[in-house]
Coordinates of C-alpha atoms in Angstrom, one line a residue:
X240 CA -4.4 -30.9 -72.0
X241 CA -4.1 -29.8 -68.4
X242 CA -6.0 -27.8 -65.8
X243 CA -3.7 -25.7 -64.7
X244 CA -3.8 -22.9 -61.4
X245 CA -2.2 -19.5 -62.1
X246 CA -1.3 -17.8 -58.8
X247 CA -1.0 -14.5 -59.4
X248 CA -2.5 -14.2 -62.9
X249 CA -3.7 -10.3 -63.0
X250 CA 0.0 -9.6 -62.5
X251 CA 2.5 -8.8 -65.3
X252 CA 3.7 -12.3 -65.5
X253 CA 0.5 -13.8 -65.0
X254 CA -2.0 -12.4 -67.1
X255 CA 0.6 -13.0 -70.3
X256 CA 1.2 -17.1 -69.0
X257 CA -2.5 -17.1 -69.0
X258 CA -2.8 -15.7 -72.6
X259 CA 0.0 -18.7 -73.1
X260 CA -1.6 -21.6 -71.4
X261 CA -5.2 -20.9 -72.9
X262 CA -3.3 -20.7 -76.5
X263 CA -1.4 -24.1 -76.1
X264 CA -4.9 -25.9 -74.9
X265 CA -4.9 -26.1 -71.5
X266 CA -7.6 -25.3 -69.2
X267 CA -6.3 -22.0 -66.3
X268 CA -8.2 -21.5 -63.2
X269 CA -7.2 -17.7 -62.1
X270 CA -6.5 -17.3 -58.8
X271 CA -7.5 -14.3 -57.2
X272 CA -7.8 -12.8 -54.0
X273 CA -11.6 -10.7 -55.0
X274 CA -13.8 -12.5 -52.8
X275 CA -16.5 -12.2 -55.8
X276 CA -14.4 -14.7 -57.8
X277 CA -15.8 -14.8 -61.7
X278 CA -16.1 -17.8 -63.8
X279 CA -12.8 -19.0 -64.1
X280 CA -11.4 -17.8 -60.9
X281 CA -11.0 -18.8 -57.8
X282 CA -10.4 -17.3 -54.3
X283 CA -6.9 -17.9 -52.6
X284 CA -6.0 -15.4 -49.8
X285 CA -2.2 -16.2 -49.5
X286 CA -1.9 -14.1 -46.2
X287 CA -5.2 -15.9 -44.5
X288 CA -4.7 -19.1 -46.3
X289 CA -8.4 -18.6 -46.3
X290 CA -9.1 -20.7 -50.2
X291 CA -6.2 -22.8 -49.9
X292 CA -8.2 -26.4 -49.1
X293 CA -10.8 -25.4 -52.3
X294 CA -8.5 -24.2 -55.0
X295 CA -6.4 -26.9 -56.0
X296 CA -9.8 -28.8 -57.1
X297 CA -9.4 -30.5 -59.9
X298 CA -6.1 -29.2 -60.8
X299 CA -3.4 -30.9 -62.6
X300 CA -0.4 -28.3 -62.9
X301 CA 0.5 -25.0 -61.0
X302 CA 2.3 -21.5 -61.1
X303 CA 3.3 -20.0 -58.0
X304 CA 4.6 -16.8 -57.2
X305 CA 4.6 -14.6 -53.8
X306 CA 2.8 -11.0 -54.4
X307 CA 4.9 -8.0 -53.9
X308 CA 4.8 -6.2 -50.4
X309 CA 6.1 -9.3 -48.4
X310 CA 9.4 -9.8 -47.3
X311 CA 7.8 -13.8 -45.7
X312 CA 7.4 -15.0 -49.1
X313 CA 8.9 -18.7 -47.5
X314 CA 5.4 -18.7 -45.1
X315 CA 2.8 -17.5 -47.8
X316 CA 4.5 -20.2 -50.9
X317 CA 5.4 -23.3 -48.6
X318 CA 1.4 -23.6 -47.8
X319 CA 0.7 -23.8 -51.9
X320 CA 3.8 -26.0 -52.3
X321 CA 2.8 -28.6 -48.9
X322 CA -0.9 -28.8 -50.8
X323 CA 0.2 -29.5 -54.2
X324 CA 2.5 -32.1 -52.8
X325 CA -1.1 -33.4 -50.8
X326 CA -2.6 -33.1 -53.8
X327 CA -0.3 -35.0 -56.1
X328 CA 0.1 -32.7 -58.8
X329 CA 2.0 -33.1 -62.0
X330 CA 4.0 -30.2 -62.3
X331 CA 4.5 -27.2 -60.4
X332 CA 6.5 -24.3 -61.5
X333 CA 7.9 -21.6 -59.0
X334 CA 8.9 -18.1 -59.7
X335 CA 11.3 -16.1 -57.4
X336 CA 14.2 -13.9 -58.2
X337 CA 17.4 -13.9 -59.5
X338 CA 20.0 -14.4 -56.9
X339 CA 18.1 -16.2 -54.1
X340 CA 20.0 -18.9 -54.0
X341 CA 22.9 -17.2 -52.9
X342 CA 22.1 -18.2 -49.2
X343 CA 19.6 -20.8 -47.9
X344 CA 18.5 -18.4 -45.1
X345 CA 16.7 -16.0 -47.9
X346 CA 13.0 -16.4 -47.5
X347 CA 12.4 -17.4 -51.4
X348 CA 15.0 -19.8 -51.3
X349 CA 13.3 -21.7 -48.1
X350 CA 10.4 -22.0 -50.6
X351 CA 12.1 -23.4 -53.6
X352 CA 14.2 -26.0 -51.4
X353 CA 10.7 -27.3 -50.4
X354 CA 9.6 -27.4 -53.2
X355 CA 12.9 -29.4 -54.6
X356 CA 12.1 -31.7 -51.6
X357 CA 8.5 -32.2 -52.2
X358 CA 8.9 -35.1 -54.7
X359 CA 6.8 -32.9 -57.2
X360 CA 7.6 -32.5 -60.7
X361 CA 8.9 -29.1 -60.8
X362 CA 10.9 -25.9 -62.5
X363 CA 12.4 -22.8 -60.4
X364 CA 12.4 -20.0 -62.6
X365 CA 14.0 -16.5 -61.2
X366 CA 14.1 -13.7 -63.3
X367 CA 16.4 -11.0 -63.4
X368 CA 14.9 -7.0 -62.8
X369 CA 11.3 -6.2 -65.2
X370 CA 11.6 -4.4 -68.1
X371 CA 7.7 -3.5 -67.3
X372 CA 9.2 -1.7 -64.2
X373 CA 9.9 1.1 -66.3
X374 CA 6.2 1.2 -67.5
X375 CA 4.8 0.8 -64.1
X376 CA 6.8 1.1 -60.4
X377 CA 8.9 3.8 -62.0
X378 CA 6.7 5.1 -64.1
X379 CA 6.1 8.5 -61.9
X380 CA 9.2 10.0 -62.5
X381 CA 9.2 10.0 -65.8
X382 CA 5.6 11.5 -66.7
X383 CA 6.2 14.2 -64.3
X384 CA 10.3 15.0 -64.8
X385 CA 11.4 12.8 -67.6
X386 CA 13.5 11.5 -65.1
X387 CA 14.3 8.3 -64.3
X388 CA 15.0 8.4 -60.0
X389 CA 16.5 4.7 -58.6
X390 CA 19.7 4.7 -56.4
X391 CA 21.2 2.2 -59.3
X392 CA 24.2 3.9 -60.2
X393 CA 25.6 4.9 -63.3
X394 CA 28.3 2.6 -63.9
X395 CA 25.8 -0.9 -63.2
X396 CA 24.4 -2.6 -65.7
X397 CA 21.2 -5.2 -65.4
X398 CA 20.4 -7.8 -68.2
X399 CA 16.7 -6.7 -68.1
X400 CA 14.1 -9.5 -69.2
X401 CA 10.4 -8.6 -70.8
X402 CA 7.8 -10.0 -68.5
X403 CA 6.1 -11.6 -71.7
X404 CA 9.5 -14.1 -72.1
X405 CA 9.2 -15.0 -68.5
X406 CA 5.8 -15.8 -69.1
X407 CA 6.6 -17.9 -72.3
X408 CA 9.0 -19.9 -70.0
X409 CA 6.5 -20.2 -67.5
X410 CA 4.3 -21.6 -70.2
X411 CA 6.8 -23.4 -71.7
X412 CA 7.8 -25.7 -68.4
X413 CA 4.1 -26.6 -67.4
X414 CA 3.2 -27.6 -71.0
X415 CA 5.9 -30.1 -70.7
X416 CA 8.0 -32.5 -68.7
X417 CA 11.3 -32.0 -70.9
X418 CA 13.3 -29.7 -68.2
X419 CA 11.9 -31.5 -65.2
X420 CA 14.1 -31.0 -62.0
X421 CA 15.8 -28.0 -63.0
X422 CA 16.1 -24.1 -62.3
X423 CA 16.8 -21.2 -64.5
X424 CA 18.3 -17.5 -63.9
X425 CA 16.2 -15.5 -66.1
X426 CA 17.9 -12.6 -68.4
X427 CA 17.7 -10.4 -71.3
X428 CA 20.1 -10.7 -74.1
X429 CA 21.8 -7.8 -73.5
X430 CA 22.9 -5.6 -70.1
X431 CA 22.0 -1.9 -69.7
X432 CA 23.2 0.8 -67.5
X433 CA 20.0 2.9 -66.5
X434 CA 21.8 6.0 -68.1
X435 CA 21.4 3.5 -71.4
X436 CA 17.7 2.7 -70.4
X437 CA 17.0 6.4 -70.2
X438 CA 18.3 6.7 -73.8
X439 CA 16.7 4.2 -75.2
X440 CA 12.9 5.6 -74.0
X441 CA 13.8 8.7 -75.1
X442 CA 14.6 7.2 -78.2
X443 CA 11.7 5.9 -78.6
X444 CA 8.9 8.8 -77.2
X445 CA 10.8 11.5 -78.6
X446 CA 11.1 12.6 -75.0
X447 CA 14.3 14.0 -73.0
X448 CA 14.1 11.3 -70.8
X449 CA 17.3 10.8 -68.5
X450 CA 18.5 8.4 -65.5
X451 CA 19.3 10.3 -61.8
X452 CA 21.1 8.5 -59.6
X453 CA 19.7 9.4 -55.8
X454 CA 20.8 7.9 -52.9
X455 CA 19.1 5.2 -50.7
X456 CA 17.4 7.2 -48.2
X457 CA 15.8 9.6 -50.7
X458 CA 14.5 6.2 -52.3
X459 CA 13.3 4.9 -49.4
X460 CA 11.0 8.2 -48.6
X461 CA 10.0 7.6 -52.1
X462 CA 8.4 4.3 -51.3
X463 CA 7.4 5.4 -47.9
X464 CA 5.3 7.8 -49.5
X465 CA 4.3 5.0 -52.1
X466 CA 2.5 3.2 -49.2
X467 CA 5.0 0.4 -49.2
X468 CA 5.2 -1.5 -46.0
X469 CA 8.5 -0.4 -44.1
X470 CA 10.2 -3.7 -44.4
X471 CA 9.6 -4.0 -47.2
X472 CA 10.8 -0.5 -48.5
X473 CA 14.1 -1.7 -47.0
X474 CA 14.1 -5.3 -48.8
X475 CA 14.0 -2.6 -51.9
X476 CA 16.8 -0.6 -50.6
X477 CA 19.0 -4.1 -49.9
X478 CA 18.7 -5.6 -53.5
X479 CA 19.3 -2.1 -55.3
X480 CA 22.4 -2.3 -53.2
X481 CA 23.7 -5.5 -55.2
X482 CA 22.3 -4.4 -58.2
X483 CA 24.6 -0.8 -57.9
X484 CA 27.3 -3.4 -57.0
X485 CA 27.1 -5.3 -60.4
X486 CA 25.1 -8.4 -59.5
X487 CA 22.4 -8.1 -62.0
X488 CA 25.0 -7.7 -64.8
X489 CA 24.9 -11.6 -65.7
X490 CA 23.1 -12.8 -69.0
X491 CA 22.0 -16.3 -69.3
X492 CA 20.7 -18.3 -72.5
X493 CA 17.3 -20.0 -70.4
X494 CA 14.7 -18.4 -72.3
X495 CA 16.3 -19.0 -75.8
X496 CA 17.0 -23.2 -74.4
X497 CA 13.3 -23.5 -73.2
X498 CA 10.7 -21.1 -75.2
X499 CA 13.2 -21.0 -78.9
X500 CA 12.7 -17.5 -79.0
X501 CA 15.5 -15.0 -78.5
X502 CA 14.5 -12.5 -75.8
X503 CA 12.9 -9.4 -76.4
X504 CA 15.5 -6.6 -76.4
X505 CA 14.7 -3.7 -74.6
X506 CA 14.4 -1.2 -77.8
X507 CA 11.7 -3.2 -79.3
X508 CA 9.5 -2.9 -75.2
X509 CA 10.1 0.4 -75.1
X510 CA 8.2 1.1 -78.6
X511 CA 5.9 -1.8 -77.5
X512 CA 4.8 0.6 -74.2
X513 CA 5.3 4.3 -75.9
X514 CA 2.0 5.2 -75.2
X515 CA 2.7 4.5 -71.4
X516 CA 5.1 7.6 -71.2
X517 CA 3.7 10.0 -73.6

């Protein structure tokens, strides 16, 4: 088995490929940005590079991602990219987001062409909008209103994935050399309006939960207020804007072809996270 180096592994991806990689064998070094780094972590400082010479010791295999609250994700993943290259590694696998590819000028789509162009053994994953969203980033206006408050629309519909089946890919791809090479768009089975999301929480939690459509600006006070950095409130406010436009509506079969599994529909996450709404 491999010793493998989870960037960003207390995330909602990353603590699950953790669980995944542990279960199939293999030996995960956490990274983490504490600068009291426990047994099996290690400190990487993605903004500082500070970490960045020590933490691919001894490592075989990789998972990258950028954090969220950058809009440079090309500066903060071509460093971990350039040093896995250095360091010869087996396999590197790179999550991003659905539709980056759309223009080489995006900043997560400079980092996945170096990486392509590294001469690494590698997988570009990039999934489509977080069911865990729901349970977490939007999670306000629900406990307080029962409202759901995005500026999505009610006419667009998203093919949703659970964070556990990216993870399973992610798990999937460094555990094995079958899919070498290639990328994958990320999706649910099934695509949701969030008037249908709404329904199916309430559903579930027994809860008048409904969807309310508000427009960008309101949004963009909303994460203001969050704390989010301005440019990147308005990266938020640019990729709602192809999601109300249909962009997200797509379903591909990637995590049925790599992990076996049929994804997790969104009924069976929402009575997986009740407890997070009630």
């Amino acid at each position: 088995m491999s010793k493998v180096l989870v960037v960003g592994a207390s995330g909602t991806v990353g603590s699950n490929l953790v669980k995944n990689l542990r279960a199939k064998g293999h030996d995960v070094v956490r990274a983490t940005s504490s600068t009291t780094p426990g047994r099996d972590q290690v400190h990487l400082n993605l903004v500082t590079r500070v970490g960045l010479d020590q933490v691919f010791d001894g490592i075989e295999r990789a998972f990258f991602l950028s954090p969220p609250g950058h809009t440079n994700q090309h500066e903060l993943l071509i460093p971990l990219i350039d040093k896995a290259r250095e360091k010869k590694l087996d396999k590197v696998v790179l999550m991003t987001a659905i539709g980056v590819n759309a223009s080489d000028e995006i900043p997560l789509r400079k980092a996945e062409i170096r990486l392509e162009q590294s001469g690494v053994p590698y997988n570009i994953i990039r999934p489509n909008w977080f069911m865990q969203n729901f349970n977490t980033y939007w999670i306000k206006g629900i406990l307080e209103s029962d409202t759901i408050f995005l500026p999505a629309g009610h006419e667009a519909k998203a093919s949703f994935i659970d964070a556990r089946d990216i993870a399973a890919v992610a798990a999937a791809l460094l555990d094995s050399h079958q899919f070498d090479g290639q990328d994958f768009d990320l999706t649910g089975s099934e695509s949701l309006t969030h008037d249908e999301v709404a329904e199916l929480i309430a559903k579930v939690t027994g809860k008048p939960v409904r969807f309310q459509d508000i427009t960008p600006e309101a949004f963009l006070d909303n994460l203001l207020e969050a704390g989010l950095p301005p440019d990147y409130a308005q990266f938020m406010l640019v990729i709602f804007g192809y999601l109300k436009q249909g962009a997200n509506e797509r379903r591909t079969d990637a995590v049925e072809k790599i992990t076996g599994q049929k994804p997790i529909r969104f009924e069976q996450y929402a009575k997986d996270h009740r407890q997070a709404w009630v």
